mmCIF file of C-alpha atoms and ligand atoms in Angstrom:
data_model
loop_
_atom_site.group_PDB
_atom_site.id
_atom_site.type_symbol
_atom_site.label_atom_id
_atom_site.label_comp_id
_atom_site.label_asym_id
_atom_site.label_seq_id
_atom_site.Cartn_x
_atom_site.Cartn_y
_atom_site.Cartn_z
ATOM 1 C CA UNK A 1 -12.503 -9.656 92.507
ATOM 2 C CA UNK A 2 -14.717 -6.601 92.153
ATOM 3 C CA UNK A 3 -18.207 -6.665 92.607
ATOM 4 C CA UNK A 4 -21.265 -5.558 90.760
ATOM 5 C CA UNK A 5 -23.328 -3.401 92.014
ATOM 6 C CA UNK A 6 -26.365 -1.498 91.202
ATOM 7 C CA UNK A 7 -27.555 1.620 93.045
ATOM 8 C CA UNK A 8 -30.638 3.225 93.048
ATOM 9 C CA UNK A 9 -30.423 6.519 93.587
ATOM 10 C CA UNK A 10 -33.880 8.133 94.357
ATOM 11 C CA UNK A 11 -33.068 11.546 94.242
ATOM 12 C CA UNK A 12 -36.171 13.513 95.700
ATOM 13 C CA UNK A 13 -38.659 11.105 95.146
ATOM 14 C CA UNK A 14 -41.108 9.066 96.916
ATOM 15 C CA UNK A 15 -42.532 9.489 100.092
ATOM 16 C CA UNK A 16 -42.788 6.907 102.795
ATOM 17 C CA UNK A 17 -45.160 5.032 101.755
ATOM 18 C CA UNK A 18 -44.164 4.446 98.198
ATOM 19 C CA UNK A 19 -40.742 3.445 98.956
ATOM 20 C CA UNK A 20 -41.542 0.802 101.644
ATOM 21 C CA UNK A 21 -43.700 -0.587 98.984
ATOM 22 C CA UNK A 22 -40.854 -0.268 96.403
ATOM 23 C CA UNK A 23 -38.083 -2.174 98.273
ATOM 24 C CA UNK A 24 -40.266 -4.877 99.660
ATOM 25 C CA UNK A 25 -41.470 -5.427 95.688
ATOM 26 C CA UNK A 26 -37.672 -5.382 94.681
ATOM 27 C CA UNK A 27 -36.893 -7.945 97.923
ATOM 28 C CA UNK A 28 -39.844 -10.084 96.427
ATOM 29 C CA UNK A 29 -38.455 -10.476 93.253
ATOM 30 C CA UNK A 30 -35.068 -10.034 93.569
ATOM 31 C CA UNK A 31 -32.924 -13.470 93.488
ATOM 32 C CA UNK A 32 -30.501 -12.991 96.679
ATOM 33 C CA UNK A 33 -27.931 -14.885 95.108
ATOM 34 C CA UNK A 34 -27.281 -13.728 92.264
ATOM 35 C CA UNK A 35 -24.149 -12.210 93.312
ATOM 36 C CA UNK A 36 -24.974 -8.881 92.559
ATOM 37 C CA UNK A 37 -25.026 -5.896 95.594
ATOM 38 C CA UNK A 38 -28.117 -4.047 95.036
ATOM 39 C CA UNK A 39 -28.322 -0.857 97.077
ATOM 40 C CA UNK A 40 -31.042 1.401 97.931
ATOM 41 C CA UNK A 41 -30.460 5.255 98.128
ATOM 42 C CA UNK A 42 -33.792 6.925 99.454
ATOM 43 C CA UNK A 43 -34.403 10.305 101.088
ATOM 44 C CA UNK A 44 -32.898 10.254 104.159
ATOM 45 C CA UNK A 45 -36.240 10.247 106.257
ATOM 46 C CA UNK A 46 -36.618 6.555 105.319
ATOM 47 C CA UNK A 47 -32.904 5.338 105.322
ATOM 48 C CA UNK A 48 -33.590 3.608 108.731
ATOM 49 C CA UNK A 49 -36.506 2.129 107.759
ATOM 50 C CA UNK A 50 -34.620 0.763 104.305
ATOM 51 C CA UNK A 51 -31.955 -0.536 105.500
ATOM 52 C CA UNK A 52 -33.697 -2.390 108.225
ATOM 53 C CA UNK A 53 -36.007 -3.751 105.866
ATOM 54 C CA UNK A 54 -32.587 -4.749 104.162
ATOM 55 C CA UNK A 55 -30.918 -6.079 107.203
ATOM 56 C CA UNK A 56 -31.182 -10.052 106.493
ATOM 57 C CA UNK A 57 -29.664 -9.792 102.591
ATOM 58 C CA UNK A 58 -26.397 -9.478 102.549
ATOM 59 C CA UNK A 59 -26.601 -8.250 99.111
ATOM 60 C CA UNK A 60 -29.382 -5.528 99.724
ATOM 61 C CA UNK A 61 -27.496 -2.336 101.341
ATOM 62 C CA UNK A 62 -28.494 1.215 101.596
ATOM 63 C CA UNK A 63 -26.486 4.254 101.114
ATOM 64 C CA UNK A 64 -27.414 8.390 101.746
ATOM 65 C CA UNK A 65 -27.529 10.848 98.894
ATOM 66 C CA UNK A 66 -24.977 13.259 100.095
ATOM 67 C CA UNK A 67 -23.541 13.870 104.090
ATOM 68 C CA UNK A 68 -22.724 17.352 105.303
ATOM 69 C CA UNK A 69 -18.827 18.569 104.804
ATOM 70 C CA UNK A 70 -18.840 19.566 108.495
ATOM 71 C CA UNK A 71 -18.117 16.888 111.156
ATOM 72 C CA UNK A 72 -20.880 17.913 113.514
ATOM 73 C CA UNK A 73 -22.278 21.578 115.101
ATOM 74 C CA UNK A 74 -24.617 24.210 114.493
ATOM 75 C CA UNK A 75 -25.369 23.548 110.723
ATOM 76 C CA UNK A 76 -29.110 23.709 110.730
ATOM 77 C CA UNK A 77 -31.008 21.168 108.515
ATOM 78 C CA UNK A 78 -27.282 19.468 107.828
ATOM 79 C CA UNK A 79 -26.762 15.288 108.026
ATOM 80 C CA UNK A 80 -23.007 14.218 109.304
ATOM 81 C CA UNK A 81 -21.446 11.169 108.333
ATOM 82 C CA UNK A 82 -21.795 9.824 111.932
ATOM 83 C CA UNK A 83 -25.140 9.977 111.661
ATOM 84 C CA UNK A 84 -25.779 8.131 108.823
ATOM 85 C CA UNK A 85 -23.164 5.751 109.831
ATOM 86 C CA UNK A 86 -25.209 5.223 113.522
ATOM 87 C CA UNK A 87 -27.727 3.685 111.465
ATOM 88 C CA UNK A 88 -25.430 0.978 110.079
ATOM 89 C CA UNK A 89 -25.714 2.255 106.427
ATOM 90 C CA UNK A 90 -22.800 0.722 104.370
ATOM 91 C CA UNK A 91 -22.656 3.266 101.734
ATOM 92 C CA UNK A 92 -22.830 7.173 100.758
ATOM 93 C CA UNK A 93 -22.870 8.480 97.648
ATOM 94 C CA UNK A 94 -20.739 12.159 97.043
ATOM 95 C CA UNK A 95 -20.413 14.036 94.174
ATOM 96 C CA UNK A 96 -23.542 13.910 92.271
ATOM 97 C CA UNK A 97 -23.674 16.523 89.487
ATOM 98 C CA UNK A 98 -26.897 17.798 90.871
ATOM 99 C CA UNK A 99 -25.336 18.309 93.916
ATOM 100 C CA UNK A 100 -22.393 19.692 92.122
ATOM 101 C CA UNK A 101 -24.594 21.526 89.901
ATOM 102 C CA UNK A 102 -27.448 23.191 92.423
ATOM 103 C CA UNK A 103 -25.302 23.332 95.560
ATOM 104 C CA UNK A 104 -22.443 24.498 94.324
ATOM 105 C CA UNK A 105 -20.712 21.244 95.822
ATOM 106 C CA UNK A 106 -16.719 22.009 94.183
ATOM 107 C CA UNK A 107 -14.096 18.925 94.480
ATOM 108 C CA UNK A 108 -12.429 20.376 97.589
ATOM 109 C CA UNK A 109 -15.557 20.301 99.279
ATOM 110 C CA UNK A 110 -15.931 16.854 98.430
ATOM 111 C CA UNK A 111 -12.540 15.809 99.452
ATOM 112 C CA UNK A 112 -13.765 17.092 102.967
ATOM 113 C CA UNK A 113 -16.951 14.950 102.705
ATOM 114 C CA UNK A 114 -14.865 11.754 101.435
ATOM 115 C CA UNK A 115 -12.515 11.930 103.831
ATOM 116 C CA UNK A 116 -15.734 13.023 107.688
ATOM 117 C CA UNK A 117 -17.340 9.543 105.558
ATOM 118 C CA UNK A 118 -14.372 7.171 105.707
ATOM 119 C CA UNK A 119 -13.741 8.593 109.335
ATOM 120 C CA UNK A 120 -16.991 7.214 110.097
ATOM 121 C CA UNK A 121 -16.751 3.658 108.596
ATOM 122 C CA UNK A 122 -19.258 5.104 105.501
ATOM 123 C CA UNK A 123 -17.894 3.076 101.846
ATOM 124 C CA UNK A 124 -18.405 5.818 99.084
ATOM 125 C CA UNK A 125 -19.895 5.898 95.899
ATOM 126 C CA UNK A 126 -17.522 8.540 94.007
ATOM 127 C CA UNK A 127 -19.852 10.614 91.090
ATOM 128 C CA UNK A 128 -17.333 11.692 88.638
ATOM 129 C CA UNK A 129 -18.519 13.066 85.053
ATOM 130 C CA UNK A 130 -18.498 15.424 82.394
ATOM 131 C CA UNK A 131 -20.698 17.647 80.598
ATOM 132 C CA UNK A 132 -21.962 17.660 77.105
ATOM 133 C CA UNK A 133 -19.809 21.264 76.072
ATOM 134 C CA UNK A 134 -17.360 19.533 77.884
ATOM 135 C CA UNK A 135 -17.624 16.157 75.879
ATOM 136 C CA UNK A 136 -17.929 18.227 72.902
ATOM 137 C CA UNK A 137 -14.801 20.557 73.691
ATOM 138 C CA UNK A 138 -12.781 17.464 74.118
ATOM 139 C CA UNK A 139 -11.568 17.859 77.582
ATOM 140 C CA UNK A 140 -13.894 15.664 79.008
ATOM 141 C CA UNK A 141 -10.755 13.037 80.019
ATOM 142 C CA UNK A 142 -9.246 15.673 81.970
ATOM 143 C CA UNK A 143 -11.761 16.894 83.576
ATOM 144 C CA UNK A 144 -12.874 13.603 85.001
ATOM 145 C CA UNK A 145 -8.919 13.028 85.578
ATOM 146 C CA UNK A 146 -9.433 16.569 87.570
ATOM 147 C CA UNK A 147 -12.841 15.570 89.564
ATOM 148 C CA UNK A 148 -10.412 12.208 91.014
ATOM 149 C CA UNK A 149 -7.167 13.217 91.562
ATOM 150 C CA UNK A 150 -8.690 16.441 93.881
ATOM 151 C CA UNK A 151 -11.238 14.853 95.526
ATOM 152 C CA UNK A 152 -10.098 11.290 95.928
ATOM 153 C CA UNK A 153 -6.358 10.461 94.552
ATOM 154 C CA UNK A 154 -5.053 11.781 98.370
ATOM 155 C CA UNK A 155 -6.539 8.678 99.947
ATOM 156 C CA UNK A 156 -4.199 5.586 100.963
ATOM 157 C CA UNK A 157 -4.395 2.389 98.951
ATOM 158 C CA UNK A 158 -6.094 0.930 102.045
ATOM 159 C CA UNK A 159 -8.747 3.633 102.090
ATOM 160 C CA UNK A 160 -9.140 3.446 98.523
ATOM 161 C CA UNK A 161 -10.532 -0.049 98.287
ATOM 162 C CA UNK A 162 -13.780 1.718 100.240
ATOM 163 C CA UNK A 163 -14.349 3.598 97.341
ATOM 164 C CA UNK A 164 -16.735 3.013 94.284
ATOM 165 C CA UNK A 165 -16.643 5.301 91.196
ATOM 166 C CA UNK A 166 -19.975 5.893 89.756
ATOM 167 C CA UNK A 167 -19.111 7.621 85.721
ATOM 168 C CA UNK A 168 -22.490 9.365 85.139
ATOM 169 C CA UNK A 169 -22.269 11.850 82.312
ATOM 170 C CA UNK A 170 -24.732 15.154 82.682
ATOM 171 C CA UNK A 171 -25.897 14.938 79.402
ATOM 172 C CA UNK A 172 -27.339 11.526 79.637
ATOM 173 C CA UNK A 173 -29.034 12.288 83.580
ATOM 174 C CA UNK A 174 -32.705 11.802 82.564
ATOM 175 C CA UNK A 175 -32.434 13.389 79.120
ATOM 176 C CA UNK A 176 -33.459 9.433 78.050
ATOM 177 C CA UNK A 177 -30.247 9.500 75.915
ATOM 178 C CA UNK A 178 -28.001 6.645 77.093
ATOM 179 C CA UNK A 179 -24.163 6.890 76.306
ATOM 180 C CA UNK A 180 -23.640 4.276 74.147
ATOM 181 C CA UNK A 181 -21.914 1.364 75.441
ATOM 182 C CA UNK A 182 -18.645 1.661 73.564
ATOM 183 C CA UNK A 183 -18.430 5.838 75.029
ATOM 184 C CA UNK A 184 -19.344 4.273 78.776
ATOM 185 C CA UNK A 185 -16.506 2.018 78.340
ATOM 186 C CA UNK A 186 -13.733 4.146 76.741
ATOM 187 C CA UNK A 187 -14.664 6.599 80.121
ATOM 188 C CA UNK A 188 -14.612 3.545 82.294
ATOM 189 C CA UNK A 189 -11.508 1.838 80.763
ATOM 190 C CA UNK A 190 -10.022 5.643 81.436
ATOM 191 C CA UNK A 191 -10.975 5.668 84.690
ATOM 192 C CA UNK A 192 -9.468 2.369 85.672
ATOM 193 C CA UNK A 193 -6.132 3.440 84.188
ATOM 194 C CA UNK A 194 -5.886 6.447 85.986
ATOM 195 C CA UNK A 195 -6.168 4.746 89.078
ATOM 196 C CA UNK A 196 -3.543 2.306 88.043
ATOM 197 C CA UNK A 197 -1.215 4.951 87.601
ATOM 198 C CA UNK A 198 -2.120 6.418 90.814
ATOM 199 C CA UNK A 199 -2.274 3.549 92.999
ATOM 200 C CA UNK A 200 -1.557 0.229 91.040
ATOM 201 C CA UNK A 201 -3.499 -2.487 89.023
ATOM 202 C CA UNK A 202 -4.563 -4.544 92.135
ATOM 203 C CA UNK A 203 -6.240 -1.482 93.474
ATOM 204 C CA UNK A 204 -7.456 -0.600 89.884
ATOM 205 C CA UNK A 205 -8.737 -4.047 88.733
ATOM 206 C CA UNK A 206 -10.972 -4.185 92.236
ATOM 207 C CA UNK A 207 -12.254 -1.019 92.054
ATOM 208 C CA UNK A 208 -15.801 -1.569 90.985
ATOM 209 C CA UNK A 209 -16.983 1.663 88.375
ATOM 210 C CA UNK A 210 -20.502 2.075 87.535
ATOM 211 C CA UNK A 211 -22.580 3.641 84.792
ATOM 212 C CA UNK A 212 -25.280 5.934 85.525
ATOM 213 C CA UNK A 213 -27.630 8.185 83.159
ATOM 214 C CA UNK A 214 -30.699 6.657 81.348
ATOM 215 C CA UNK A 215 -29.722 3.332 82.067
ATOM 216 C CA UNK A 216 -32.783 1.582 81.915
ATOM 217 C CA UNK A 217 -34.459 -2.138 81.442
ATOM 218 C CA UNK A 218 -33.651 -2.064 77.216
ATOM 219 C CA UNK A 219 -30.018 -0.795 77.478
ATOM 220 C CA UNK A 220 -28.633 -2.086 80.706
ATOM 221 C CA UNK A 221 -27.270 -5.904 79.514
ATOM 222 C CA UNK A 222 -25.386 -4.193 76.503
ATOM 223 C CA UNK A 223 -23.701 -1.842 79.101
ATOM 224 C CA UNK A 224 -23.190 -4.634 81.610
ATOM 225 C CA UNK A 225 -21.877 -6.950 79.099
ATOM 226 C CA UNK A 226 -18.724 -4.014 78.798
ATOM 227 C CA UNK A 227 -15.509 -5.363 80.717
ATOM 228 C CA UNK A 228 -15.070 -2.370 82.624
ATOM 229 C CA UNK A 229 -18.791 -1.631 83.619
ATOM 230 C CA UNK A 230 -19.790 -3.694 86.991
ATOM 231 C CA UNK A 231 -23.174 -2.015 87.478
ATOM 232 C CA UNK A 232 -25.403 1.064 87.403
ATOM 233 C CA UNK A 233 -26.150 4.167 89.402
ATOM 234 C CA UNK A 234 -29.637 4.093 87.960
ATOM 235 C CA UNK A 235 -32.202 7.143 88.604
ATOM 236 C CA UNK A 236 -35.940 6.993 87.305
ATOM 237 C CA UNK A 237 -35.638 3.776 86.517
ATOM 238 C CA UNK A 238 -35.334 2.397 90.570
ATOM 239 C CA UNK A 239 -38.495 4.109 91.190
ATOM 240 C CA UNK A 240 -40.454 1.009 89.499
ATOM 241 C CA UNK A 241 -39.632 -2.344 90.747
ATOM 242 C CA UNK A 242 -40.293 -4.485 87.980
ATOM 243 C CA UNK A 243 -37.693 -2.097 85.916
ATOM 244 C CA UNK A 244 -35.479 -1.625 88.750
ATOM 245 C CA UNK A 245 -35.455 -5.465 88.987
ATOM 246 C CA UNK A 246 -34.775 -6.055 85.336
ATOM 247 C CA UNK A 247 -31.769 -3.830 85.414
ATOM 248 C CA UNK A 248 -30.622 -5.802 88.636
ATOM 249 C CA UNK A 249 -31.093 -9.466 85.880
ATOM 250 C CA UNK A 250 -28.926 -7.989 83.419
ATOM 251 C CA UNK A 251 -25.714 -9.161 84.370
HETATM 252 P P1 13P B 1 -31.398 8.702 85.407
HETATM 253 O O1 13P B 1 -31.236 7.205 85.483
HETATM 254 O O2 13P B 1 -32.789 9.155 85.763
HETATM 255 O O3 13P B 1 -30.899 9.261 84.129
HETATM 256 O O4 13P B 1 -30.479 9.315 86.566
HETATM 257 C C1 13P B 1 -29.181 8.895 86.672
HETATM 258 C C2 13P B 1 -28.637 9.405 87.949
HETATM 259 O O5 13P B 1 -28.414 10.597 88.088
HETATM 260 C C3 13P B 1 -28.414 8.445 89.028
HETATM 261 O O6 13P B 1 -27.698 9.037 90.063
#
């Protein structure tokens, strides 16, 4: 059975402080069993301190924002996958299309960084999506196809079950305009038949996919309610708890 799961992804926001007070207001009123994973992405200057505040709830995890493509050397300012992984963090998430976007990050690159993070025990959160020329040109399917098959389709069925596909289209990343729930789930019902054809529908069926761009409080139940949508990947919205929270209820 695949799990839901909702990430949020901080992106370059916060500072110490503020995010110490974030997670222990989410841990406050956050029901542990609600059998949802709820994972915390900070900067990586507090991931330590996150994830131990997250140590004794199971379903509170932690994940970093991006790990270096090299394995370890003289890459000033770089963070390997070992590292990350030395501080027992379950998750990283790759691909993001600001990464893509302002780093140049191309899906061969990310291959590299999907396969130094399984080498060192770190579960992925996959960013695939497409652009709004893109969505408008009609290739968007293919292009998503594209982002998977060279970045991720070269992993074994085993390795694939550590892998979590996060469908975040550009033109919804905090423009406030949501895709609508039916267009989330025609990419996400895609998605999951890709990988069936790839792999097979065990692998497919388990493989949680999540939703991210303007997901917020107001919209997140009708996209949750979708059956191919098990979670979020959820930006401004984590840096309040109370919304953060309600997004977490809306399963
Ligand atoms: P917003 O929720 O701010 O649109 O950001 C989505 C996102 O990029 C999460 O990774």
């Amino acid at each position: 059975m695949r799990k839901n799961i909702v990430v949020g992804n901080w992106k370059m926001n916060l500072n110490r402080e503020e995010g110490i007070k974030l997670v222990e207001e989410v841990i406050s009123l956050v029901s542990t069993d609600n059998n949802v994973e709820v994972v915390f992405s900070p900067s990586f200057l507090y991931l330590h301190k996150v994830n131990k505040m997250c140590a004794n709830y199971n379903l509170l995890q932690t994940a970093s924002q991006n790990i270096s493509h090299n394995e370890r050397g003289a890459f000033t300012g770089e963070v390997s996958s070992q590292m990350v992984n030395s501080l027992n963090v379950k998750y990283t998430i790759l691909g993001h299309s600001e990464r893509r976007e302002y780093f140049n990050e191309t899906n061969i690159e990310l291959k590299q960084k999907v396969d130094l993070s399984l080498k060192n025990n770190l579960e992925i959160i996959f960013c695939c999506g497409e652009s709004l020329n893109q969505r408008e040109s009609g290739v968007h399917f293919d292009w998503i196809k594209q982002q998977l098959t060279e970045s991720v389709f070269h992993l074994t069925e085993k390795e694939f079950e550590k892998i979590v596909i996060a469908y975040e289209p550009i033109w919804a990343i905090g423009t406030g305009v949501t895709a609508s729930s039916d267009q989330a789930e025609e990419i996400h019902q895609f998605v999951r038949n890709v990988i069936t054809e790839k792999y097979n529908e065990n692998i497919a069926e388990n493989t949680s996919i999540l939703y991210g761009g303007s997901c917020n409080p107001t919209n997140a139940k009708e996209l949750f309610s979708k059956k191919n949508i098990d979670g979020g990947l959820i930006g401004g919205a984590s840096l309040n708890a109370e919304n953060f929270t309600r997004i977490i209820k809306s399963f």
